[in-house]
Short mmCIF file of N, CA and C in Angstrom, two decimals:
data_model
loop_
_atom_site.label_atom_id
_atom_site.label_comp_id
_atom_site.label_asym_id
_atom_site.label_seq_id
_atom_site.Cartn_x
_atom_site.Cartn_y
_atom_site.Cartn_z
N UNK A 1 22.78 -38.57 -35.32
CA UNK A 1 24.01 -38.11 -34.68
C UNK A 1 24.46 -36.81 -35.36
N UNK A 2 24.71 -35.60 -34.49
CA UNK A 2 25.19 -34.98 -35.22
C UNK A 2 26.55 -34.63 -35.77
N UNK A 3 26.68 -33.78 -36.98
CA UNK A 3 28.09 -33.70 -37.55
C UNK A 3 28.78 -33.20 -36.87
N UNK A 4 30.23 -33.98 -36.79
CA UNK A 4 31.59 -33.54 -36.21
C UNK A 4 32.13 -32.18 -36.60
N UNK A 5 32.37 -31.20 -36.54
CA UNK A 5 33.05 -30.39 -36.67
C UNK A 5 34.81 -30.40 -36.99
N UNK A 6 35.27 -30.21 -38.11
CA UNK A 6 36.60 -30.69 -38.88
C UNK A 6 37.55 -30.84 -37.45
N UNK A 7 37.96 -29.73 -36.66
CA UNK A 7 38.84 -29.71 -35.60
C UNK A 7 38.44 -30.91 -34.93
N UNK A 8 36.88 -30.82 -34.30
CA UNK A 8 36.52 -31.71 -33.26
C UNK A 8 36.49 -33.14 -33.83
N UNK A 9 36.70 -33.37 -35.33
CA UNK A 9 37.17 -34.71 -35.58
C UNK A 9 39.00 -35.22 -35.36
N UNK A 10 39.22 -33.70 -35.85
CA UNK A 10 41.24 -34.18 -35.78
C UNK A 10 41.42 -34.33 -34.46
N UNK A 11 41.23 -33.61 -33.09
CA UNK A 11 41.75 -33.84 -32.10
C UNK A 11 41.31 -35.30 -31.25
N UNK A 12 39.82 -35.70 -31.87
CA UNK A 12 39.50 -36.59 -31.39
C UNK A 12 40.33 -37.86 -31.87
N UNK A 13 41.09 -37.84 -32.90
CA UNK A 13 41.81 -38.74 -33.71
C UNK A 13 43.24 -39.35 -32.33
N UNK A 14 43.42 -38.01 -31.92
CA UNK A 14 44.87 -38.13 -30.96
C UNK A 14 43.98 -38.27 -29.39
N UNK A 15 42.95 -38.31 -29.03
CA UNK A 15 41.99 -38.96 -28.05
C UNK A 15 41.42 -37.95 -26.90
N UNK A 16 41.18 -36.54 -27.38
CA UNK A 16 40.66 -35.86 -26.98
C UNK A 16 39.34 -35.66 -27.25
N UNK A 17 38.48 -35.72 -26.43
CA UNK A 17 37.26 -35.59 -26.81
C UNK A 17 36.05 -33.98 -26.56
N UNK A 18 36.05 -33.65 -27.58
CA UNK A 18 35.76 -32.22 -27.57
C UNK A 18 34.15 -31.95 -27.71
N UNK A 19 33.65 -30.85 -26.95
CA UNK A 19 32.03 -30.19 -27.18
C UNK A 19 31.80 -29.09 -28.18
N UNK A 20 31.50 -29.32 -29.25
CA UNK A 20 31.19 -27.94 -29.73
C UNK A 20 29.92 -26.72 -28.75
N UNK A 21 30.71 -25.37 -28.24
CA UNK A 21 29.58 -24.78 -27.78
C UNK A 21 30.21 -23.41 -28.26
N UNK A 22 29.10 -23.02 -29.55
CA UNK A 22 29.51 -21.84 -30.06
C UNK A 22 29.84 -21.67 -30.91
N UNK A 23 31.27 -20.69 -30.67
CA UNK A 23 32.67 -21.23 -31.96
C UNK A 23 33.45 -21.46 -31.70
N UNK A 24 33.64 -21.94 -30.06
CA UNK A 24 34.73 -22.75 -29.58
C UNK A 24 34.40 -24.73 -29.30
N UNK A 25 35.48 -25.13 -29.12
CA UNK A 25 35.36 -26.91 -28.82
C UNK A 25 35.94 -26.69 -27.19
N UNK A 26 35.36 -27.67 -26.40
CA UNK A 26 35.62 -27.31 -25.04
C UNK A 26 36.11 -28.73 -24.63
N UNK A 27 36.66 -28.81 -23.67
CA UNK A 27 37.08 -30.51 -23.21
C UNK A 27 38.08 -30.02 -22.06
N UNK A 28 38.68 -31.62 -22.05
CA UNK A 28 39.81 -32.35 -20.89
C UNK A 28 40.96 -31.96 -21.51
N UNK A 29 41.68 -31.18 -20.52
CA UNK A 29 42.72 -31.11 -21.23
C UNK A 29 43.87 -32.22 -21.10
N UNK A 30 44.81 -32.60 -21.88
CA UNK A 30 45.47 -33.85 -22.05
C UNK A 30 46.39 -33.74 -21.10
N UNK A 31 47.50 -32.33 -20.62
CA UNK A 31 48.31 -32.23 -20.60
C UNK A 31 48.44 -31.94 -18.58
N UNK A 32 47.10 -31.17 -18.75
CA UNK A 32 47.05 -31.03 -17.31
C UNK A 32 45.49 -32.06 -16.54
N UNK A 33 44.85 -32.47 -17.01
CA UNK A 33 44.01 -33.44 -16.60
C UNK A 33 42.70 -32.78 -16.06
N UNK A 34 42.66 -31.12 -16.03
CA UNK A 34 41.63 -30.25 -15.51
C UNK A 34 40.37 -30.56 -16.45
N UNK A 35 39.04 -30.64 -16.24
CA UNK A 35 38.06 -30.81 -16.63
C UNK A 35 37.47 -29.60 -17.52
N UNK A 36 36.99 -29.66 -18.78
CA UNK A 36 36.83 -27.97 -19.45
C UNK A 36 37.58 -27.03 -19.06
N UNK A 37 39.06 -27.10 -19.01
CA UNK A 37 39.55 -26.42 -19.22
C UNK A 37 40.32 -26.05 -20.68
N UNK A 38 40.30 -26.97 -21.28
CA UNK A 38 40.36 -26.83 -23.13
C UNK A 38 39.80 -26.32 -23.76
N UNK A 39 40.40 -24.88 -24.37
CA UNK A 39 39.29 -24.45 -25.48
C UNK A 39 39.88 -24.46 -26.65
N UNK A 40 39.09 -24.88 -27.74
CA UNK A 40 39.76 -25.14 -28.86
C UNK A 40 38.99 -23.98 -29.91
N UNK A 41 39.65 -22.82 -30.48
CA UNK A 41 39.05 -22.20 -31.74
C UNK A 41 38.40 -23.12 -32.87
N UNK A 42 37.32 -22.99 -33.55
CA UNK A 42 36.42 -24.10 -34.21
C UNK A 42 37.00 -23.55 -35.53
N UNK A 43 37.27 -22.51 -35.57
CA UNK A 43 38.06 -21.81 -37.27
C UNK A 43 39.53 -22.42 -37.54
N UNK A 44 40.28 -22.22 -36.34
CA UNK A 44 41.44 -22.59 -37.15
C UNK A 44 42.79 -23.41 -36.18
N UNK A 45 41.67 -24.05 -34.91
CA UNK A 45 41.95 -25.18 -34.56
C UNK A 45 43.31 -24.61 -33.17
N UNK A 46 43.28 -23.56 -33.14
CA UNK A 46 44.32 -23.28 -32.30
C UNK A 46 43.52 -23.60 -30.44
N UNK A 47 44.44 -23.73 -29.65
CA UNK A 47 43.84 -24.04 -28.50
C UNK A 47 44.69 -23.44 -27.45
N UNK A 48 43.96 -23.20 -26.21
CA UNK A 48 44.35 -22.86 -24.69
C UNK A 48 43.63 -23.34 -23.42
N UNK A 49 44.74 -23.58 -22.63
CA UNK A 49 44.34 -24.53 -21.37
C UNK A 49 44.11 -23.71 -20.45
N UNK A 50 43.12 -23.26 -19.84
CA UNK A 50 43.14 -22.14 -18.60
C UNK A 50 43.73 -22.97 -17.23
N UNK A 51 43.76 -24.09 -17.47
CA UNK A 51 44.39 -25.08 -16.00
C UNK A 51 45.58 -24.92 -16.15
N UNK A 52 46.32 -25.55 -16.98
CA UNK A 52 47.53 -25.23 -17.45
C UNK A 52 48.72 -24.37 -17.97
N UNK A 53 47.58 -22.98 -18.92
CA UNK A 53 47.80 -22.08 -19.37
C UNK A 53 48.95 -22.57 -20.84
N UNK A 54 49.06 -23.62 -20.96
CA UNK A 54 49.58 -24.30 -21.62
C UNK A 54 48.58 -23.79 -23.33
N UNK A 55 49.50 -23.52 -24.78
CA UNK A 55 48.64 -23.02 -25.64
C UNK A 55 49.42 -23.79 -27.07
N UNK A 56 48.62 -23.45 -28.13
CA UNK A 56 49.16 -24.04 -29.19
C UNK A 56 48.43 -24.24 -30.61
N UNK A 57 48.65 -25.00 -31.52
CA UNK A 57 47.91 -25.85 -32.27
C UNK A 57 47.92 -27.16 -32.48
N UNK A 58 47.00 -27.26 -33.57
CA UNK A 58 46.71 -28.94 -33.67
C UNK A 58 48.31 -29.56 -33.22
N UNK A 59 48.76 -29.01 -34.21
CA UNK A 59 50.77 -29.85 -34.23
C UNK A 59 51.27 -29.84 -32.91
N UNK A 60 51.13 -28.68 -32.32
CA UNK A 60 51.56 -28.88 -30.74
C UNK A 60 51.14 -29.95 -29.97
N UNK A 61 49.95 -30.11 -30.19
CA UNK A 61 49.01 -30.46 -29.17
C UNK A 61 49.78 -32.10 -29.55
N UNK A 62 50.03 -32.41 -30.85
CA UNK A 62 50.25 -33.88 -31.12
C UNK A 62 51.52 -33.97 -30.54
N UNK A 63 52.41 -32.63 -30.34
CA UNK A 63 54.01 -32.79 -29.71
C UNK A 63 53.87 -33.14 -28.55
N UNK A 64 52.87 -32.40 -27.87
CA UNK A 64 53.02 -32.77 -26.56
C UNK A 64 52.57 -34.29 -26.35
N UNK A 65 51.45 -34.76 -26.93
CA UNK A 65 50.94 -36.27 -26.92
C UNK A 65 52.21 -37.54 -26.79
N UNK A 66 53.36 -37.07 -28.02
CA UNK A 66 54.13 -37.44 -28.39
C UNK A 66 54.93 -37.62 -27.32
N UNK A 67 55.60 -36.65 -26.77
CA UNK A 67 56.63 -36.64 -25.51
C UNK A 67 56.17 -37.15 -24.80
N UNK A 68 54.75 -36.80 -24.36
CA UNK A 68 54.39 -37.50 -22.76
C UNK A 68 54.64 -38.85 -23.22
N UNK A 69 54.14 -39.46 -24.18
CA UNK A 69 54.20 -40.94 -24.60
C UNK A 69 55.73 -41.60 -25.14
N UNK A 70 57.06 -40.42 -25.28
CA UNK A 70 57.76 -41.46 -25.41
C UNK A 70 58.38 -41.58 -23.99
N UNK A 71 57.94 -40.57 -22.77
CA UNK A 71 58.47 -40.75 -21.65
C UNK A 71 57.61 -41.75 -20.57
N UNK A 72 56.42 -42.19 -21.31
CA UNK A 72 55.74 -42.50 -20.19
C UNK A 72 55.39 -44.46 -20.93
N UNK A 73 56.18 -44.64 -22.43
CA UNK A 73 55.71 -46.12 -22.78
C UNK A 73 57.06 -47.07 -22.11
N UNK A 74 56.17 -47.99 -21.93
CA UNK A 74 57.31 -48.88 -20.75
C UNK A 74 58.36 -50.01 -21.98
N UNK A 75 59.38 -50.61 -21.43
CA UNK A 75 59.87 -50.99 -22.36
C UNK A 75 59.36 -52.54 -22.52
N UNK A 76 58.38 -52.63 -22.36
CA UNK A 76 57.55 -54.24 -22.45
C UNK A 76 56.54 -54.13 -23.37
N UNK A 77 56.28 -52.61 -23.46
CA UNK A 77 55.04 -52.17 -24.91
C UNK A 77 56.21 -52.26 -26.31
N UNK A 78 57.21 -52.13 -25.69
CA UNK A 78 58.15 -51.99 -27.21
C UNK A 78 58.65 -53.81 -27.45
N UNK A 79 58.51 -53.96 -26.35
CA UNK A 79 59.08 -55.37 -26.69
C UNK A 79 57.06 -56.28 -27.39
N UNK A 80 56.39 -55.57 -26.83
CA UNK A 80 55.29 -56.02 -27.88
C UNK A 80 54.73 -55.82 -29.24
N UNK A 81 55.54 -54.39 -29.42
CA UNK A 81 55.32 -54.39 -30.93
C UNK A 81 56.22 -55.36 -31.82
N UNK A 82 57.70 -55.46 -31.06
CA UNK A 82 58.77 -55.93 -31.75
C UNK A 82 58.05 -57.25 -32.23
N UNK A 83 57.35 -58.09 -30.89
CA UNK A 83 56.72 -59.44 -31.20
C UNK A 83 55.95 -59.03 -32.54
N UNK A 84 54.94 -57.96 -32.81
CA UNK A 84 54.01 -57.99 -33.61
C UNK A 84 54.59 -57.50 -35.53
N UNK A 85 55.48 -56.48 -35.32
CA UNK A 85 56.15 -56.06 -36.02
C UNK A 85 57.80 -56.21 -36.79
N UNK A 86 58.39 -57.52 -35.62
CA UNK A 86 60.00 -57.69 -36.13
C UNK A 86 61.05 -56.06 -35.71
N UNK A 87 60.55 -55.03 -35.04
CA UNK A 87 61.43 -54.11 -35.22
C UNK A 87 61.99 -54.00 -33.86
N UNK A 88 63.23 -54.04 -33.33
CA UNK A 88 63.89 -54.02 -31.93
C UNK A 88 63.90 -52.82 -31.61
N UNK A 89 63.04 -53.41 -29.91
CA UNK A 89 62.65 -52.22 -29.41
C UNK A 89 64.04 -50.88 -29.35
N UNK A 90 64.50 -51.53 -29.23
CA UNK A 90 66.07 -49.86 -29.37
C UNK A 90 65.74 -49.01 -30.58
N UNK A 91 65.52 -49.57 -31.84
CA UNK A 91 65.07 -49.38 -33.27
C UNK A 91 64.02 -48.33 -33.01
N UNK A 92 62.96 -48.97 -32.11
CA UNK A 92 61.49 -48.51 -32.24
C UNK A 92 61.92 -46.72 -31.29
N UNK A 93 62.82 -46.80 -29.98
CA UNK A 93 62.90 -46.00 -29.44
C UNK A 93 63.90 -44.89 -29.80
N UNK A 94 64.73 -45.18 -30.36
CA UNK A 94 65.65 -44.54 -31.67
C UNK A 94 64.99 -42.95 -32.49
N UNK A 95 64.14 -44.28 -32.74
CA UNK A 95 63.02 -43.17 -34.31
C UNK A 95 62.15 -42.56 -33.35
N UNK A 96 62.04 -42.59 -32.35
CA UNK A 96 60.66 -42.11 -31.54
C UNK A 96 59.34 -42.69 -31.86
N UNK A 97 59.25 -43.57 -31.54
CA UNK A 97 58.12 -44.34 -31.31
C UNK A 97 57.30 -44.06 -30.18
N UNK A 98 56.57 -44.17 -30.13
CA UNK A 98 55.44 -43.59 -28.81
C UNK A 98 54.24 -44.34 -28.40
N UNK A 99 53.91 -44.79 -27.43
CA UNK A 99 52.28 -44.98 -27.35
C UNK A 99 51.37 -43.78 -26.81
N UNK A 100 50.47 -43.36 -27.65
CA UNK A 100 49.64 -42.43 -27.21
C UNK A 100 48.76 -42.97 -26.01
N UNK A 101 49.13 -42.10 -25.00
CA UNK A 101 48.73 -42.70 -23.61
C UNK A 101 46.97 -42.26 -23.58
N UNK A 102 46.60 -41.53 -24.78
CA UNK A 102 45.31 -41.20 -24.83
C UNK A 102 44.51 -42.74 -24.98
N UNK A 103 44.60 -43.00 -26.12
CA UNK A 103 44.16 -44.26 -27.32
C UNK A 103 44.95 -45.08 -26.98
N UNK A 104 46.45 -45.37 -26.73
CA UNK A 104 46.77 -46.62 -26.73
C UNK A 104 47.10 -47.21 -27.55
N UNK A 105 47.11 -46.06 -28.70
CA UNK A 105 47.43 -46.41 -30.55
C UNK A 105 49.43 -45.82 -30.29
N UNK A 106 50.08 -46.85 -30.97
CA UNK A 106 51.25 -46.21 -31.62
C UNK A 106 51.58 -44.42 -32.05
N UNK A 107 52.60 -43.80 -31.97
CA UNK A 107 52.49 -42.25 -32.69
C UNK A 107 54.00 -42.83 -33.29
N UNK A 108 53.66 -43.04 -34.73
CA UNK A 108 54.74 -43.56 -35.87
C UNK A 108 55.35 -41.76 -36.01
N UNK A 109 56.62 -41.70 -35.99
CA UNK A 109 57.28 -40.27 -36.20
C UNK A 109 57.23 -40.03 -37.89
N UNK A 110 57.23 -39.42 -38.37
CA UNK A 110 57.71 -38.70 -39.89
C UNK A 110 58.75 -38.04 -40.18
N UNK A 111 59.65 -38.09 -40.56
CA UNK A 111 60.78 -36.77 -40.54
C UNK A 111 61.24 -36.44 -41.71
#
């Protein structure tokens, strides 16, 4: 198998799945759903959507993940963490809690 490329491991973390061709990473973009229209710089991770025109970096790219997911998790995913975790869903939606609609994994906030 070959080696991941540092970027093409971080973005894949938040559930983008990227091609190295070159010295760019190419893919789906998250935000607009267009097929290779993602290009990701392989140096220093910055990216642009030609579907979208939508641009940024790694951090962006996780903001936007973030929003779409605290607007788009239903309040029955919060009432399932609460089961798993003890924390009420108001609590969970408060702090910004999120499900990454990529993965399906939690996005725990930091502040």
């Amino acid at each position: 198998m070959a080696q991941q490329h540092e970027y093409q491991y971080s973005y894949a973390t938040l559930g983008i799945d990227l091609t190295l061709r070159g010295i760019q990473l190419n893919g789906e973009c998250p935000l607009c759903n267009e097929d290779r229209a993602l290009f990701v710089n392989a140096t220093d991770g910055t990216w642009i959507c030609n579907g979208c025109h939508e641009r940024g970096n790694l951090y962006t790219m996780l903001g936007n993940i973030h929003k779409e997911g605290q607007e788009r998790t239903k309040r029955i995913e919060y009432l399932e963490l609460y089961k798993a975790k003890g924390i009420k869903p108001d609590t969970l939606i408060t702090w910004g809690f999120a499900k990454n609609q990529l993965t399906g994994e939690w996005i725990t906030p930091t502040y």
